[in-house]
Coordinates of C-alpha atoms and ligand atoms in Angstrom, one line a residue:
M141 CA -20.0 25.8 -36.1
R142 CA -19.0 29.2 -34.7
K143 CA -21.0 29.0 -31.6
I144 CA -19.0 25.7 -30.9
L145 CA -15.2 26.6 -31.6
T146 CA -16.9 29.2 -29.5
V147 CA -18.3 27.2 -26.5
L148 CA -14.7 25.5 -27.1
T149 CA -13.0 28.0 -27.0
A150 CA -13.8 29.4 -23.4
L151 CA -14.0 25.9 -21.7
I152 CA -9.9 25.4 -23.3
I153 CA -9.3 29.1 -22.0
L154 CA -11.5 29.2 -18.8
P155 CA -9.3 26.6 -17.2
F156 CA -6.7 28.2 -17.3
A157 CA -8.4 32.8 -17.2
S158 CA -6.5 34.0 -14.4
F159 CA -8.2 34.9 -11.4
A160 CA -8.9 36.8 -7.7
K161 CA -6.9 34.9 -5.6
D162 CA -8.3 34.6 -2.1
P163 CA -5.9 35.0 1.0
E164 CA -9.0 33.8 3.3
V165 CA -9.6 30.2 1.5
R166 CA -8.1 26.8 3.0
L167 CA -7.5 23.2 1.7
D168 CA -7.1 20.7 3.5
I169 CA -6.6 18.1 1.2
V170 CA -3.8 15.2 2.2
P171 CA -1.8 14.5 0.0
Y172 CA -1.3 17.8 -1.1
P173 CA -1.3 18.7 -4.0
Q174 CA 1.2 19.9 -6.7
S175 CA -0.7 23.0 -7.4
V176 CA -4.0 25.1 -6.0
E177 CA -4.9 28.5 -7.0
I178 CA -7.4 29.9 -4.9
G179 CA -9.7 32.2 -6.0
K180 CA -13.0 34.1 -5.1
G181 CA -16.5 32.6 -4.8
S182 CA -17.3 29.1 -5.3
V183 CA -19.3 27.3 -7.2
K184 CA -22.6 25.4 -5.6
I185 CA -23.0 21.5 -6.9
A186 CA -26.2 20.1 -4.5
G187 CA -28.3 19.1 -7.9
A188 CA -25.5 19.6 -10.6
Q189 CA -25.8 18.5 -13.2
F190 CA -22.2 16.0 -14.3
Y191 CA -21.4 15.2 -18.1
C192 CA -18.8 12.5 -19.6
D193 CA -15.8 12.9 -21.9
P194 CA -17.2 9.2 -23.5
R195 CA -13.3 8.6 -24.3
L196 CA -13.6 7.7 -20.6
D197 CA -13.2 3.9 -19.7
S198 CA -15.6 1.9 -17.6
L199 CA -13.7 2.0 -14.1
S200 CA -13.3 6.1 -14.7
R201 CA -16.9 6.1 -15.4
V202 CA -17.6 3.9 -12.8
T203 CA -16.2 5.8 -10.9
V204 CA -18.2 9.9 -11.9
A205 CA -21.7 8.3 -11.8
S206 CA -20.9 7.1 -7.9
L207 CA -19.4 11.1 -6.8
A208 CA -22.5 11.6 -9.2
G209 CA -24.6 9.5 -6.8
K210 CA -23.2 10.0 -3.7
L211 CA -23.5 13.5 -3.9
S212 CA -27.8 13.2 -4.3
L213 CA -27.4 10.7 -1.9
V214 CA -26.5 14.0 1.0
T215 CA -27.5 16.6 -0.4
G216 CA -31.2 15.5 -0.9
K217 CA -30.6 17.4 -5.2
I218 CA -30.3 14.2 -7.2
S219 CA -27.0 15.3 -10.0
T220 CA -28.1 12.9 -13.2
N221 CA -24.5 11.6 -15.1
V222 CA -24.9 12.3 -18.6
I223 CA -21.9 9.9 -20.9
G224 CA -22.4 12.3 -24.0
I225 CA -19.7 15.5 -25.0
S226 CA -18.0 15.4 -28.5
S227 CA -16.9 17.6 -31.0
T228 CA -20.4 17.9 -32.1
I229 CA -22.4 18.3 -28.6
A230 CA -21.4 20.8 -26.5
P231 CA -20.3 20.7 -23.2
P232 CA -21.7 22.2 -21.1
Q233 CA -20.8 25.2 -18.9
K234 CA -22.3 24.3 -15.9
G235 CA -21.8 21.5 -14.2
F236 CA -19.6 18.6 -13.8
V237 CA -17.3 18.3 -16.1
F238 CA -15.3 15.7 -16.3
L239 CA -13.3 15.4 -19.4
F240 CA -10.2 13.0 -20.5
D241 CA -6.6 14.5 -22.1
K242 CA -4.6 11.8 -23.4
A243 CA -1.5 15.0 -23.0
M244 CA -2.0 14.6 -18.9
E245 CA 0.2 11.9 -17.3
D246 CA -0.4 8.4 -16.3
E247 CA -2.2 9.4 -12.3
E248 CA -1.8 12.5 -13.3
Y249 CA -5.4 15.0 -12.5
S250 CA -6.8 18.6 -13.0
I251 CA -9.5 20.6 -11.4
S252 CA -10.3 23.7 -12.8
A253 CA -14.2 25.5 -10.2
T254 CA -15.3 28.6 -11.5
A255 CA -18.2 30.1 -10.9
K256 CA -20.4 27.3 -12.0
C257 CA -18.4 24.3 -13.7
I258 CA -15.9 22.4 -12.2
T259 CA -13.5 20.6 -14.5
V260 CA -11.4 17.3 -14.1
K261 CA -9.0 16.6 -16.4
A262 CA -7.1 13.1 -16.8
S263 CA -5.2 10.3 -18.9
S264 CA -6.7 7.5 -17.1
S265 CA -9.3 5.2 -13.9
N266 CA -6.1 6.3 -10.8
G267 CA -6.4 10.1 -12.4
F268 CA -10.3 10.4 -12.3
L269 CA -10.3 8.1 -8.7
Y270 CA -8.1 10.9 -7.5
A271 CA -9.4 14.0 -8.4
V272 CA -12.8 12.2 -7.4
Q273 CA -11.1 12.3 -3.6
T274 CA -9.5 16.0 -4.8
I275 CA -13.2 16.5 -5.1
K276 CA -14.5 14.4 -2.1
Q277 CA -12.5 16.6 0.1
M278 CA -12.6 19.7 -0.4
L279 CA -16.1 19.1 0.9
P280 CA -17.9 18.8 3.5
T281 CA -17.3 15.6 5.1
A282 CA -21.1 14.5 5.0
V283 CA -20.3 13.4 1.8
Y284 CA -17.8 10.5 3.5
G285 CA -21.2 8.9 5.0
R286 CA -24.5 7.5 4.4
K287 CA -27.0 10.4 5.1
M288 CA -28.6 14.0 3.2
A289 CA -26.9 16.3 4.5
V290 CA -29.3 19.3 3.9
S291 CA -28.3 22.3 5.1
E292 CA -24.4 21.6 4.9
D293 CA -22.6 24.0 2.1
W294 CA -22.7 22.0 -0.3
S295 CA -19.7 24.3 -2.4
I296 CA -16.4 24.2 -3.4
P297 CA -14.4 26.5 -4.3
V298 CA -13.2 28.3 -7.4
C299 CA -10.0 27.2 -7.8
E300 CA -7.2 25.6 -10.1
I301 CA -6.0 22.6 -8.6
K302 CA -3.1 20.5 -10.8
D303 CA -1.4 17.2 -9.7
K304 CA -0.2 14.8 -9.8
P305 CA 1.8 11.8 -7.7
R306 CA 5.9 12.2 -7.4
F307 CA 6.4 8.4 -6.5
K308 CA 4.3 5.7 -9.4
Y309 CA 4.8 3.0 -6.1
R310 CA 3.2 4.0 -3.3
G311 CA 2.2 1.4 -0.9
M312 CA 1.4 0.0 2.2
H313 CA 1.3 -3.8 3.4
L314 CA 0.3 -6.1 6.0
D315 CA 0.8 -8.9 7.6
C316 CA -1.7 -11.4 7.7
A317 CA 0.2 -14.0 8.8
R318 CA 1.2 -12.8 12.5
H319 CA -2.7 -11.9 12.6
F320 CA -5.1 -13.0 10.2
F321 CA -7.8 -10.4 9.3
P322 CA -10.7 -11.2 7.8
V323 CA -11.8 -11.0 3.6
E324 CA -14.3 -7.6 4.7
E325 CA -10.6 -6.1 6.6
V326 CA -8.4 -5.9 4.2
K327 CA -11.4 -4.0 2.3
R328 CA -11.9 -1.7 4.4
Y329 CA -8.1 -1.8 4.6
L330 CA -7.1 -0.9 1.2
D331 CA -10.8 1.4 1.2
I332 CA -8.2 3.4 3.8
M333 CA -5.3 3.1 1.0
A334 CA -7.5 4.6 -1.5
V335 CA -8.7 7.7 0.7
H336 CA -5.2 8.2 0.4
K337 CA -4.3 8.1 -3.3
L338 CA -2.2 4.3 -2.8
N339 CA -1.8 2.2 -5.4
R340 CA 0.3 -1.4 -3.8
F341 CA -0.9 -3.7 -1.1
H342 CA 1.7 -5.3 -0.5
W343 CA -0.2 -8.7 1.4
H344 CA 2.3 -11.6 3.0
L345 CA 0.6 -14.1 2.7
S346 CA 2.6 -16.6 4.8
D347 CA 5.4 -17.0 7.6
D348 CA 6.4 -18.6 10.7
Q349 CA 3.6 -18.6 12.0
G350 CA 0.8 -19.0 9.5
W351 CA 0.1 -20.3 5.8
R352 CA -3.0 -18.1 4.9
I353 CA -3.4 -18.4 1.0
E354 CA -5.4 -21.7 -0.5
I355 CA -3.2 -24.0 -2.6
K356 CA -5.3 -25.9 -3.8
N357 CA -2.0 -28.4 -5.6
Y358 CA -0.5 -28.3 -1.6
P359 CA -4.1 -28.9 0.6
R360 CA -2.0 -29.2 3.6
L361 CA -0.8 -25.0 3.6
T362 CA -4.2 -24.9 4.5
E363 CA -5.7 -27.7 6.4
I364 CA -2.4 -27.7 8.6
G365 CA 0.1 -25.1 8.2
A366 CA -2.5 -22.0 8.8
Y367 CA -3.4 -23.1 12.2
R368 CA -0.8 -22.7 14.8
S369 CA -2.2 -24.5 19.1
G370 CA -1.9 -21.7 20.3
T371 CA -0.3 -17.7 20.8
M372 CA 2.5 -16.4 22.7
I373 CA 0.4 -13.8 25.3
G374 CA 1.9 -9.6 25.1
K375 CA 5.3 -10.3 25.5
D376 CA 6.0 -13.1 27.5
F377 CA 7.9 -15.8 24.8
G378 CA 7.6 -18.6 27.3
S379 CA 3.8 -17.9 27.5
N380 CA 0.9 -19.8 25.3
D381 CA -2.6 -19.0 25.9
G382 CA -3.6 -22.3 24.0
I383 CA -6.1 -21.9 21.9
V384 CA -6.2 -23.0 18.5
Y385 CA -5.8 -19.5 16.1
G386 CA -5.5 -19.6 12.0
G387 CA -7.8 -19.2 9.0
Y388 CA -6.5 -18.7 5.3
Y389 CA -8.1 -16.6 2.3
T390 CA -10.0 -19.5 -0.4
Q391 CA -8.8 -18.9 -4.4
A392 CA -12.1 -17.6 -5.0
Q393 CA -11.7 -14.7 -1.4
I394 CA -8.6 -14.1 -2.9
K395 CA -9.5 -13.1 -6.3
E396 CA -12.4 -11.1 -4.9
V397 CA -9.8 -8.9 -3.5
V398 CA -8.0 -8.0 -6.2
K399 CA -10.9 -6.8 -7.4
Y400 CA -11.9 -4.0 -5.1
A401 CA -8.5 -3.1 -4.5
A402 CA -8.7 -2.6 -9.0
G403 CA -11.5 -1.0 -8.8
L404 CA -9.8 1.0 -6.0
G405 CA -7.1 1.3 -8.2
I406 CA -4.4 -0.6 -5.9
T407 CA -2.4 -3.2 -7.5
V408 CA -2.3 -6.2 -4.6
I409 CA 1.4 -7.6 -4.3
P410 CA 1.7 -11.5 -3.1
E411 CA 4.6 -11.6 -1.0
I412 CA 5.2 -16.2 -0.5
D413 CA 8.4 -15.1 1.9
L414 CA 11.7 -17.0 1.4
P415 CA 13.4 -20.0 2.3
G416 CA 13.1 -18.3 5.5
H417 CA 9.2 -17.3 7.8
M418 CA 8.8 -21.2 6.2
L419 CA 7.3 -22.7 9.1
G420 CA 3.8 -23.0 8.2
A421 CA 4.9 -24.5 5.1
L422 CA 7.0 -26.6 6.3
S423 CA 4.4 -28.2 8.7
A424 CA 2.8 -28.8 6.5
Y425 CA 5.2 -30.5 4.3
P426 CA 8.1 -31.3 6.0
Q427 CA 10.0 -32.3 3.4
M428 CA 11.0 -29.2 2.3
G429 CA 12.8 -29.1 5.5
C430 CA 16.9 -29.4 6.1
T431 CA 15.8 -31.8 9.1
G432 CA 12.0 -33.2 7.6
G433 CA 10.4 -32.4 10.6
P434 CA 8.5 -32.7 13.3
Y435 CA 8.3 -28.9 12.7
E436 CA 4.7 -27.3 14.6
V437 CA 3.2 -23.8 13.2
W438 CA 4.7 -20.8 15.5
T439 CA 3.0 -20.5 18.6
K440 CA 5.5 -17.2 19.5
W441 CA 6.8 -14.5 17.7
G442 CA 10.2 -14.4 16.3
V443 CA 12.9 -15.9 13.6
S444 CA 12.6 -19.3 13.3
N445 CA 15.7 -21.3 12.8
A446 CA 14.3 -24.0 10.3
V447 CA 13.5 -22.7 7.2
L448 CA 13.2 -24.2 3.4
C449 CA 15.8 -26.7 1.8
P450 CA 17.6 -25.7 -1.1
G451 CA 19.4 -28.4 -1.4
K452 CA 16.7 -31.1 -2.6
E453 CA 14.8 -30.0 -5.7
D454 CA 11.4 -31.5 -4.5
T455 CA 11.8 -28.5 -2.7
F456 CA 12.0 -25.6 -5.9
Y457 CA 9.1 -28.0 -7.3
F458 CA 6.8 -26.9 -4.4
L459 CA 7.4 -23.1 -4.9
E460 CA 7.8 -23.7 -8.3
G461 CA 3.5 -25.4 -7.3
V462 CA 2.8 -22.6 -5.3
L463 CA 4.4 -19.9 -7.3
T464 CA 2.6 -20.8 -10.1
E465 CA -0.8 -20.6 -8.4
V466 CA -0.1 -17.8 -6.4
M467 CA 0.3 -16.9 -10.1
E468 CA -2.9 -17.1 -11.3
I469 CA -4.6 -15.3 -8.5
F470 CA -2.2 -12.4 -9.0
P471 CA -1.9 -10.6 -12.2
S472 CA 0.4 -8.1 -11.2
E473 CA 3.9 -7.4 -12.4
Y474 CA 5.8 -8.0 -9.1
I475 CA 5.6 -11.0 -6.9
H476 CA 7.4 -9.8 -3.7
I477 CA 9.4 -13.7 -2.3
G478 CA 10.3 -12.7 0.9
G479 CA 14.1 -13.4 1.4
D480 CA 14.3 -11.7 4.9
E481 CA 15.8 -13.3 8.3
C482 CA 16.2 -16.7 6.8
P483 CA 19.1 -18.1 8.8
K484 CA 21.7 -20.5 7.9
D485 CA 22.7 -23.0 10.4
H486 CA 20.3 -26.1 9.6
W487 CA 21.7 -25.2 5.8
K488 CA 25.1 -25.4 7.7
T489 CA 25.4 -29.2 8.8
C490 CA 22.5 -30.1 6.2
P491 CA 24.3 -33.3 3.9
D492 CA 21.5 -32.0 1.2
C493 CA 22.9 -28.4 1.6
Q494 CA 26.3 -28.6 1.6
K495 CA 26.1 -31.8 -1.2
R496 CA 24.1 -28.8 -3.5
I497 CA 27.3 -25.8 -2.4
A498 CA 30.6 -28.0 -3.6
E499 CA 28.2 -28.5 -6.7
L500 CA 27.8 -25.5 -7.6
G501 CA 31.1 -23.9 -6.4
L502 CA 29.9 -21.5 -4.3
K503 CA 32.9 -20.6 -1.4
S504 CA 32.9 -18.3 0.9
D505 CA 34.4 -15.5 1.4
D506 CA 36.1 -12.1 3.6
K507 CA 32.0 -10.8 3.1
H508 CA 29.3 -13.7 2.4
S509 CA 29.2 -17.3 3.2
A510 CA 28.8 -20.2 1.1
E511 CA 25.9 -20.4 2.4
D512 CA 24.9 -16.8 1.7
Y513 CA 25.6 -17.5 -2.1
L514 CA 23.4 -21.1 -1.0
Q515 CA 20.5 -17.9 -1.1
N516 CA 21.8 -15.9 -4.3
Y517 CA 21.4 -19.3 -6.2
V518 CA 17.5 -19.9 -4.8
T519 CA 16.3 -15.9 -5.4
S520 CA 18.1 -16.4 -8.8
R521 CA 15.6 -20.0 -9.4
I522 CA 12.7 -18.2 -8.6
Q523 CA 13.5 -15.0 -10.4
A524 CA 14.4 -16.6 -13.1
F525 CA 11.1 -18.8 -13.2
L526 CA 8.2 -15.9 -12.1
G527 CA 10.8 -14.2 -15.1
N528 CA 10.2 -16.6 -17.6
K529 CA 6.3 -16.3 -16.6
G530 CA 6.8 -12.7 -17.3
R531 CA 6.5 -11.9 -13.7
K532 CA 9.1 -9.4 -11.6
I533 CA 10.3 -10.1 -8.2
I534 CA 10.6 -8.2 -4.5
G535 CA 12.6 -9.0 -2.0
W536 CA 13.6 -7.5 1.5
D537 CA 17.0 -5.8 0.8
E538 CA 18.7 -8.9 2.6
I539 CA 18.4 -10.4 -1.5
L540 CA 20.9 -8.4 -1.6
E541 CA 23.6 -9.8 0.5
G542 CA 26.6 -12.1 -1.9
N543 CA 24.8 -11.1 -6.3
L544 CA 21.8 -10.2 -7.6
S545 CA 20.4 -11.0 -10.5
E546 CA 19.5 -7.8 -13.0
G547 CA 16.3 -7.2 -13.3
A548 CA 15.4 -7.8 -9.2
T549 CA 14.4 -4.7 -6.8
V550 CA 15.1 -4.2 -3.3
M551 CA 12.5 -2.9 -0.3
S552 CA 14.3 -1.4 1.4
W553 CA 13.4 -2.2 5.4
R554 CA 16.4 -2.3 8.2
G555 CA 16.3 1.4 7.3
V556 CA 18.0 3.2 4.3
D557 CA 20.8 1.9 3.1
G558 CA 19.7 -1.1 1.8
G559 CA 18.2 0.6 -1.0
I560 CA 20.4 3.3 -1.4
Q561 CA 23.5 0.3 -1.9
A562 CA 20.5 -1.0 -4.1
A563 CA 19.7 2.0 -6.7
K564 CA 23.3 2.9 -6.4
M565 CA 24.3 -0.5 -8.2
G566 CA 22.1 0.0 -10.3
F567 CA 18.7 -2.1 -8.7
D568 CA 15.1 -0.7 -8.6
A569 CA 14.6 -0.1 -4.9
I570 CA 11.7 0.3 -2.9
M571 CA 12.5 2.0 0.3
T572 CA 9.8 1.1 3.6
P573 CA 13.1 2.0 5.8
N574 CA 12.2 0.8 9.7
T575 CA 13.7 3.4 10.8
Y576 CA 10.5 5.6 9.0
C577 CA 7.8 3.6 7.7
Y578 CA 6.8 0.9 10.6
F579 CA 3.5 1.4 12.0
D580 CA 4.2 -1.9 14.4
Y581 CA 6.3 1.0 16.0
C582 CA 4.3 3.0 19.3
Q583 CA 3.5 5.9 17.0
A584 CA 4.0 8.1 20.8
L585 CA 7.6 8.9 22.0
K586 CA 9.3 5.8 24.3
S587 CA 8.4 7.7 27.4
E588 CA 4.7 7.5 26.9
N589 CA 4.2 4.3 25.5
E590 CA 2.2 2.9 28.5
N591 CA -0.2 5.3 28.2
E592 CA -0.8 3.3 24.2
P593 CA -2.0 -0.2 23.4
L594 CA 0.1 -2.9 22.9
N595 CA 3.2 -2.4 20.7
I596 CA 6.3 -4.0 19.7
G597 CA 7.9 -1.6 20.8
G598 CA 10.2 1.3 18.5
E599 CA 9.4 5.0 18.4
L600 CA 7.6 6.2 16.1
P601 CA 5.7 9.9 15.5
I602 CA 3.9 10.9 12.9
E603 CA 6.9 14.1 12.8
K604 CA 9.2 11.7 12.9
V605 CA 7.3 10.1 9.8
Y606 CA 5.9 12.9 8.2
G607 CA 9.9 14.2 7.8
Y608 CA 11.3 11.2 6.0
E609 CA 13.4 12.3 2.3
P610 CA 13.0 8.8 0.4
F611 CA 16.0 10.2 -2.1
D612 CA 18.4 11.3 1.3
G613 CA 22.1 9.8 0.7
M614 CA 21.4 8.9 -2.9
D615 CA 22.5 11.1 -5.9
E616 CA 20.9 11.8 -9.0
N617 CA 21.1 8.7 -11.0
S618 CA 19.9 6.7 -7.4
A619 CA 17.5 8.5 -7.1
K620 CA 15.5 6.9 -10.7
H621 CA 16.1 3.6 -9.5
I622 CA 13.5 4.4 -6.4
L623 CA 10.6 3.9 -7.5
G624 CA 8.4 4.8 -4.1
V625 CA 8.0 4.5 -0.4
Q626 CA 6.5 2.1 1.4
A627 CA 5.0 0.9 4.3
N628 CA 5.1 -2.0 7.1
L629 CA 1.4 -3.0 9.4
W630 CA 3.7 -6.4 11.2
T631 CA 0.8 -7.5 13.4
E632 CA 3.1 -10.1 15.6
Y633 CA 1.3 -7.3 18.9
I634 CA -1.8 -6.1 16.4
E635 CA -5.3 -8.6 16.5
E636 CA -8.2 -6.8 16.7
P637 CA -9.0 -4.4 13.6
E638 CA -9.6 -1.5 16.0
H639 CA -6.3 -1.4 17.0
L640 CA -4.4 -2.0 13.5
E641 CA -6.0 0.8 11.8
Y642 CA -5.5 2.5 15.4
M643 CA -1.0 2.3 14.0
L644 CA -1.8 2.9 10.8
L645 CA -3.9 6.0 11.0
P646 CA -3.3 8.9 11.1
R647 CA 0.8 8.1 10.5
M648 CA -1.1 6.9 6.4
A649 CA -1.5 10.3 5.6
A650 CA 2.1 11.0 6.2
L651 CA 3.4 8.5 4.4
S652 CA 0.2 9.9 1.8
E653 CA 2.7 13.2 1.5
I654 CA 5.5 11.0 1.5
Q655 CA 4.3 9.3 -1.7
W656 CA 3.3 11.9 -3.4
C657 CA 4.3 15.5 -2.5
D658 CA 7.5 16.1 -4.7
Q659 CA 9.8 18.3 -1.5
S660 CA 9.0 21.7 -2.1
R661 CA 5.0 21.1 -1.0
K662 CA 6.2 19.4 2.0
D663 CA 4.9 21.1 5.3
F664 CA 4.6 19.6 8.5
E665 CA 2.7 23.1 9.3
R666 CA 0.2 23.2 7.3
F667 CA -0.3 19.2 7.2
K668 CA -0.9 19.5 11.2
T669 CA -3.7 21.9 10.4
A670 CA -5.0 20.2 8.4
I671 CA -5.0 17.0 9.9
D672 CA -8.5 18.4 12.0
H673 CA -9.9 18.1 9.0
E674 CA -8.7 14.7 8.4
F675 CA -10.1 13.4 12.3
K676 CA -13.1 14.4 10.7
I677 CA -13.6 12.2 7.6
Y678 CA -12.1 9.9 9.2
D679 CA -15.5 10.0 12.3
T680 CA -17.7 9.8 9.4
L681 CA -15.9 6.8 7.6
G682 CA -15.7 4.7 11.2
Y683 CA -12.2 4.5 11.2
T684 CA -10.2 4.0 14.6
Y685 CA -7.5 6.2 14.4
S686 CA -4.3 8.1 17.0
K687 CA -4.9 11.2 18.3
V688 CA -1.3 11.4 19.5
I689 CA -0.3 14.4 17.8
K690 CA -3.2 15.9 19.9
G691 CA -1.1 14.6 23.2
I692 CA -4.4 11.9 23.8
H693 CA -3.3 7.7 24.0
G694 CA -4.8 5.4 23.6
Y695 CA -8.1 3.9 21.6
K696 CA -10.6 2.3 24.0
N697 CA -11.4 5.3 26.2
Ligands
ACM137 C1 10.8 -7.2 7.8 O1 10.9 -6.7 8.6 N1 11.8 -8.4 8.1 C2 11.1 -7.2 6.5
ZN138 ZN1 19.0 -28.6 3.5

């Protein structure tokens, strides 16, 4: 017993034992951990045994086992994974030791590497996932590959790392409506997110240019709404390539994506954009529009003024049917219901809409039109429907115009103002300002745009992304309502997966530091140095990325 106690005491003390710091060693970890201390020397890990606390949940055990498997492959020496450390079996003092620590917060982890032993602690599966990501970043980048690399230096510096994210919502959005990306590409996108410790995938599944999710009760949504007769060429709004374009995800495929994401610690939040951006659906079910159509899936970019008719009960019947199926395949707490850019021209002349306005007693005032208040009616009716099923809504910042019902979360996209205003009013907000977080914008300066692949324009170099501080313009009370930060990737001008990745990387690395690091831990000079290591990781994983930070443009040459 005494022996066990001695071993346990050593284990408790060892991680916090002071050690000689080594100023020569730099850890290129992105996002940078909350606290890093580097000691002298390193611990060899080729062939190291893994010991796993049986209290780890099944996902955490898979995470540990897959690191053991990966190291066996790349180092050429077998690492076996032993599950079964308990008070009666003394934890070993060499190799990897993964311990459950209930005192740790969700997503928090620590890594303590002494000369012989690497002890990892966390209380959640995401905590272990992030610890493993950090360990991989401390190793030769061959650890991201699938080849044996025996000659690499398979060791980790003696160090103490304590880490947890700044924000609980660390999101990335993907527009699969303007261009459709197959399941394999969506999974790869999720992989990229996981490398950067992101945990929310906002999946934009419907728009004027295509409906992308199978709804069994409304089959025409995908038979008709998922295909457009052509696409404008480049930025020529008068053109049409005449090539039928489209695609959609079956419910089985979506379930597969949701499961895959969960394995990476990522929650998928679907977006059904309403009541605007609905031409895909209206082409299939024109009776839901104010004019009754005919409508056609749009072949050009922009915002159609054909929107859903909230004057008709059928519209709500349709939306509730769609959202019921959406909830069956997405277990997320939040459902994104869009709400952006809804032109009200048709509502102004539609007898059904005007009748609804009169019945509800909606009146224009000096700030908003009666039709703006009609959009509030749509939002709160859908919010109540989802709320009754235990779900919460997220909407783009337009939902704030007029009267927003309690419990809604606002996604600030037209700059930061919507988020600031929402938080001040007591709503939760997620910051996705186009000024810092729109990755469809050019990542070079405007003057260099011609050397870049096709993009929507604008100017969003990585330095600018990195410099974003989500609490700017907010007081302490408002800041408590900021759930986190997300970047958006709209795909009007992006069709190829390589182009998609190019727009994403390495700006996602900068995003990850906004999401993860407290303000005091952010340092662009440190980040810029670490980016070389990040690029090696991308190379090993076969990702396409921009080297504008090195003065190199484009990705096809
Ligand atoms: C948006 O960019 N329309 C949310
Ligand atoms: Zn109408």
